[in-house]
CSV table of C-alpha atoms in Angstrom, one decimal:
chain,number,residue,atom,x,y,z
A,1,UNK,CA,-10.6,18.4,5.0
A,2,UNK,CA,-9.0,19.4,1.7
A,3,UNK,CA,-7.1,22.1,3.5
A,4,UNK,CA,-5.2,19.4,5.4
A,5,UNK,CA,-3.8,18.1,2.1
A,6,UNK,CA,-3.5,21.5,0.4
A,7,UNK,CA,0.2,21.9,1.3
A,8,UNK,CA,1.0,19.3,-1.2
A,9,UNK,CA,-2.0,18.3,-3.3
A,10,UNK,CA,-5.6,19.4,-3.5
A,11,UNK,CA,-7.4,16.6,-5.1
A,12,UNK,CA,-7.9,14.3,-2.2
A,13,UNK,CA,-11.3,12.6,-2.5
A,14,UNK,CA,-13.2,11.6,0.7
A,15,UNK,CA,-15.4,9.1,-1.1
A,16,UNK,CA,-12.4,7.5,-2.8
A,17,UNK,CA,-10.7,7.3,0.6
A,18,UNK,CA,-13.7,5.4,2.0
A,19,UNK,CA,-13.7,3.1,-1.0
A,20,UNK,CA,-10.0,2.2,-0.8
A,21,UNK,CA,-10.0,1.7,3.0
A,22,UNK,CA,-12.7,-1.0,2.4
A,23,UNK,CA,-10.7,-2.5,-0.5
A,24,UNK,CA,-7.5,-2.6,1.6
A,25,UNK,CA,-9.4,-4.3,4.4
A,26,UNK,CA,-10.5,-7.1,2.1
A,27,UNK,CA,-6.8,-8.0,1.6
A,28,UNK,CA,-6.9,-9.6,5.1
A,29,UNK,CA,-9.5,-12.0,3.9
A,30,UNK,CA,-7.0,-13.9,1.8
A,31,UNK,CA,-4.9,-15.0,4.8
A,32,UNK,CA,-5.3,-18.7,5.5
A,33,UNK,CA,-3.9,-18.2,9.0
A,34,UNK,CA,-7.0,-16.2,9.9
A,35,UNK,CA,-9.6,-17.9,7.7
A,36,UNK,CA,-10.1,-19.7,4.5
A,37,UNK,CA,-9.3,-17.6,1.4
A,38,UNK,CA,-12.5,-15.9,0.4
A,39,UNK,CA,-10.9,-13.3,-1.8
A,40,UNK,CA,-10.6,-15.5,-4.9
A,41,UNK,CA,-14.4,-16.3,-4.6
A,42,UNK,CA,-15.1,-12.7,-3.5
A,43,UNK,CA,-17.4,-13.9,-0.7
A,44,UNK,CA,-16.2,-11.9,2.3
A,45,UNK,CA,-18.5,-9.6,4.1
A,46,UNK,CA,-16.8,-6.4,2.7
A,47,UNK,CA,-16.6,-8.0,-0.8
A,48,UNK,CA,-20.4,-7.7,-1.1
A,49,UNK,CA,-20.0,-3.9,-1.2
A,50,UNK,CA,-18.2,-4.3,-4.6
A,51,UNK,CA,-20.4,-6.6,-6.7
A,52,UNK,CA,-19.0,-8.0,-9.9
A,53,UNK,CA,-15.4,-7.8,-8.9
A,54,UNK,CA,-13.0,-10.5,-10.1
A,55,UNK,CA,-10.0,-11.0,-7.8
A,56,UNK,CA,-6.9,-13.2,-7.3
A,57,UNK,CA,-5.1,-13.4,-3.9
A,58,UNK,CA,-1.4,-13.6,-3.7
A,59,UNK,CA,1.1,-14.4,-1.0
A,60,UNK,CA,4.8,-13.7,-0.7
A,61,UNK,CA,7.6,-16.1,0.1
A,62,UNK,CA,7.6,-18.0,3.4
A,63,UNK,CA,10.4,-15.6,4.6
A,64,UNK,CA,7.9,-12.7,4.8
A,65,UNK,CA,4.3,-13.8,4.6
A,66,UNK,CA,3.3,-10.6,2.8
A,67,UNK,CA,-0.1,-11.0,1.1
A,68,UNK,CA,-2.8,-9.2,-0.8
A,69,UNK,CA,-4.8,-9.4,-4.0
A,70,UNK,CA,-5.1,-8.0,-7.5
A,71,UNK,CA,-8.7,-7.4,-8.7
A,72,UNK,CA,-10.7,-5.9,-11.5
A,73,UNK,CA,-13.7,-3.7,-10.5
A,74,UNK,CA,-16.0,-3.2,-13.5
A,75,UNK,CA,-17.9,-0.4,-11.9
A,76,UNK,CA,-14.7,1.8,-12.0
A,77,UNK,CA,-13.0,0.0,-14.9
A,78,UNK,CA,-10.1,-0.3,-12.5
A,79,UNK,CA,-7.5,-2.8,-11.5
A,80,UNK,CA,-6.8,-2.7,-7.8
A,81,UNK,CA,-3.6,-4.0,-6.1
A,82,UNK,CA,-4.2,-4.3,-2.4
A,83,UNK,CA,-1.7,-5.2,0.4
A,84,UNK,CA,-2.7,-6.6,3.8
A,85,UNK,CA,-1.1,-5.3,7.0
A,86,UNK,CA,0.7,-7.3,9.6
A,87,UNK,CA,-0.9,-10.5,10.7
A,88,UNK,CA,-0.6,-10.8,14.5
A,89,UNK,CA,-0.4,-14.5,14.2
A,90,UNK,CA,2.6,-14.4,11.9
A,91,UNK,CA,5.9,-13.9,13.7
A,92,UNK,CA,7.6,-13.4,10.3
A,93,UNK,CA,5.7,-10.1,9.8
A,94,UNK,CA,6.6,-8.9,13.2
A,95,UNK,CA,10.2,-9.6,12.6
A,96,UNK,CA,10.0,-7.5,9.4
A,97,UNK,CA,8.2,-4.7,11.2
A,98,UNK,CA,10.7,-4.5,14.1
A,99,UNK,CA,13.8,-4.6,12.0
A,100,UNK,CA,15.2,-1.1,11.6
A,101,UNK,CA,18.1,-2.0,9.3
A,102,UNK,CA,18.3,0.0,6.1
A,103,UNK,CA,19.3,-1.2,2.7
A,104,UNK,CA,20.3,0.7,-0.5
A,105,UNK,CA,17.4,1.5,-2.9
A,106,UNK,CA,18.3,1.0,-6.6
A,107,UNK,CA,16.2,3.7,-8.3
A,108,UNK,CA,17.8,6.6,-6.4
A,109,UNK,CA,21.3,5.2,-5.9
A,110,UNK,CA,22.9,8.4,-7.1
A,111,UNK,CA,21.8,10.1,-3.9
A,112,UNK,CA,22.7,7.1,-1.7
A,113,UNK,CA,19.1,6.7,-0.7
A,114,UNK,CA,18.1,3.9,1.6
A,115,UNK,CA,14.8,2.2,2.7
A,116,UNK,CA,13.7,0.0,5.6
A,117,UNK,CA,15.1,-3.4,4.8
A,118,UNK,CA,12.2,-5.5,6.2
A,119,UNK,CA,9.5,-3.6,4.3
A,120,UNK,CA,11.5,-3.7,1.1
A,121,UNK,CA,12.2,-7.4,1.4
A,122,UNK,CA,8.5,-8.0,2.0
A,123,UNK,CA,7.6,-6.2,-1.2
A,124,UNK,CA,10.2,-7.9,-3.2
A,125,UNK,CA,8.8,-11.3,-2.2
A,126,UNK,CA,5.5,-10.3,-4.0
A,127,UNK,CA,6.9,-8.3,-6.9
A,128,UNK,CA,7.0,-11.1,-9.5
A,129,UNK,CA,3.5,-12.4,-8.7
A,130,UNK,CA,2.0,-8.9,-8.6
A,131,UNK,CA,3.4,-8.0,-12.0
A,132,UNK,CA,2.2,-11.3,-13.4
A,133,UNK,CA,-1.3,-10.8,-12.1
A,134,UNK,CA,-1.4,-7.2,-13.2
A,135,UNK,CA,-0.4,-8.2,-16.8
A,136,UNK,CA,-3.0,-10.9,-16.8
A,137,UNK,CA,-5.8,-8.5,-15.8
A,138,UNK,CA,-4.5,-5.8,-18.2
A,139,UNK,CA,-4.7,-8.3,-21.1
A,140,UNK,CA,-8.4,-8.8,-20.3
A,141,UNK,CA,-9.1,-5.1,-19.5
A,142,UNK,CA,-6.5,-3.1,-21.5
A,143,UNK,CA,-8.2,0.2,-20.9
A,144,UNK,CA,-8.5,-0.1,-17.1
A,145,UNK,CA,-6.8,2.3,-14.7
A,146,UNK,CA,-4.5,0.9,-12.0
A,147,UNK,CA,-4.8,1.7,-8.3
A,148,UNK,CA,-2.8,0.5,-5.3
A,149,UNK,CA,-3.9,0.5,-1.6
A,150,UNK,CA,-2.8,-1.0,1.7
A,151,UNK,CA,-3.0,-0.7,5.5
A,152,UNK,CA,-0.2,-0.6,8.0
A,153,UNK,CA,2.6,-2.8,6.7
A,154,UNK,CA,0.5,-3.1,3.6
A,155,UNK,CA,0.7,0.7,3.2
A,156,UNK,CA,4.5,0.4,3.1
A,157,UNK,CA,4.3,-2.3,0.5
A,158,UNK,CA,1.9,-0.1,-1.5
A,159,UNK,CA,4.5,2.6,-1.6
A,160,UNK,CA,7.1,0.2,-2.9
A,161,UNK,CA,4.6,-1.2,-5.4
A,162,UNK,CA,4.0,2.4,-6.7
A,163,UNK,CA,7.7,3.0,-7.1
A,164,UNK,CA,8.5,-0.4,-8.7
A,165,UNK,CA,5.5,-0.4,-11.1
A,166,UNK,CA,6.1,3.2,-12.1
A,167,UNK,CA,9.7,2.4,-12.9
A,168,UNK,CA,8.5,-0.5,-15.0
A,169,UNK,CA,6.4,1.8,-17.1
A,170,UNK,CA,2.9,1.4,-15.6
A,171,UNK,CA,0.8,4.5,-15.0
A,172,UNK,CA,-0.6,4.3,-11.5
A,173,UNK,CA,-3.1,6.5,-9.7
A,174,UNK,CA,-1.9,8.3,-6.5
A,175,UNK,CA,-2.5,5.5,-3.9
A,176,UNK,CA,-4.7,5.9,-0.8
A,177,UNK,CA,-3.0,4.2,2.1
A,178,UNK,CA,-3.9,3.9,5.8
A,179,UNK,CA,-1.5,3.9,8.8
A,180,UNK,CA,1.7,3.9,6.8
A,181,UNK,CA,4.9,3.6,8.7
A,182,UNK,CA,8.0,5.4,7.6
A,183,UNK,CA,9.5,3.6,4.6
A,184,UNK,CA,12.9,5.2,3.9
A,185,UNK,CA,15.4,7.9,4.7
A,186,UNK,CA,15.3,11.6,3.6
A,187,UNK,CA,17.0,11.0,0.3
A,188,UNK,CA,14.3,8.3,-0.5
A,189,UNK,CA,11.6,10.7,0.5
A,190,UNK,CA,12.9,13.5,-1.8
A,191,UNK,CA,13.2,11.0,-4.7
A,192,UNK,CA,9.7,9.6,-4.1
A,193,UNK,CA,8.2,13.1,-3.9
A,194,UNK,CA,9.9,14.3,-7.1
A,195,UNK,CA,9.4,11.2,-9.2
A,196,UNK,CA,6.1,9.5,-8.3
A,197,UNK,CA,2.5,10.5,-8.3
A,198,UNK,CA,2.4,11.0,-4.5
A,199,UNK,CA,0.6,8.9,-1.9
A,200,UNK,CA,-2.2,9.9,0.3
A,201,UNK,CA,-1.3,8.7,3.8
A,202,UNK,CA,-4.5,8.7,5.9
A,203,UNK,CA,-3.4,8.6,9.5
A,204,UNK,CA,-4.9,8.6,13.0
A,205,UNK,CA,-3.2,10.4,15.9
A,206,UNK,CA,-3.6,7.4,18.2
A,207,UNK,CA,-2.2,4.9,15.8
A,208,UNK,CA,1.4,4.1,16.7
A,209,UNK,CA,2.4,2.6,13.4
A,210,UNK,CA,2.9,5.9,11.5
A,211,UNK,CA,5.4,6.9,14.2
A,212,UNK,CA,7.8,4.0,13.5
A,213,UNK,CA,10.6,3.6,12.5
A,214,UNK,CA,11.4,6.8,14.2
A,215,UNK,CA,12.9,10.0,12.8
A,216,UNK,CA,15.8,9.6,15.2
A,217,UNK,CA,16.6,6.4,13.3
A,218,UNK,CA,16.9,8.4,10.1
A,219,UNK,CA,13.5,7.5,8.6
A,220,UNK,CA,11.2,10.0,7.0
A,221,UNK,CA,7.6,10.1,5.8
A,222,UNK,CA,6.5,10.9,2.2
A,223,UNK,CA,3.7,13.2,1.3
A,224,UNK,CA,0.7,13.6,1.4
A,225,UNK,CA,-0.7,13.1,5.0
A,226,UNK,CA,-4.4,13.5,5.7
A,227,UNK,CA,-5.7,13.2,9.2
A,228,UNK,CA,-8.4,10.5,9.7
A,229,UNK,CA,-9.8,12.5,12.6
A,230,UNK,CA,-11.6,14.5,10.0
A,231,UNK,CA,-13.0,11.5,8.2
A,232,UNK,CA,-16.0,9.3,9.0
A,233,UNK,CA,-15.7,5.8,7.6
A,234,UNK,CA,-19.0,4.0,7.4
A,235,UNK,CA,-17.7,0.4,7.1
């Protein structure tokens, strides 16, 4: 398994991948369109695997419906920022996913880099609340590490969160993400790879999401990809 990631990075951890896939899945439990919010009370089925966690769900603007949560896990002394993927009941998410328009990205403007407009807009709708919640948890747990995770659309938002929070001066672990679509163009990929801590993109060969938007549209993946065919998730 490690050989799959060795081309870029050799510290991929299978147990951590299993942990974060469960934590990213919990992000869906905060969507009132699917069920009542049981993230704040940490009462969802998957939540029981992480006893003692304190969490706060967040939701983006009505224009995007992006959602997730920020939580503190005392067993790891870690603050987790998790983003949910596309809600099939939310047409706004589908509009964001299907849009292939690009927009300029501010942190690598010197290379004229661009990102997927819909994904970036979705992240921007959560940026203020994510930073506010992160600061609140850091004030209570100043020595905690910070991790980010997400699935599908949430994986794209996790990539933007890593970039934004790193630029804001936070030290973030290399995120574990699942089924990430392509987020930006080649110039963005090169900036991301040279500037940030990297992102583990766990993918499955039958999942269509990592194949969109397409390379023919000018979108590129960032490192580091790990095939889920080699993993067994006991969830």
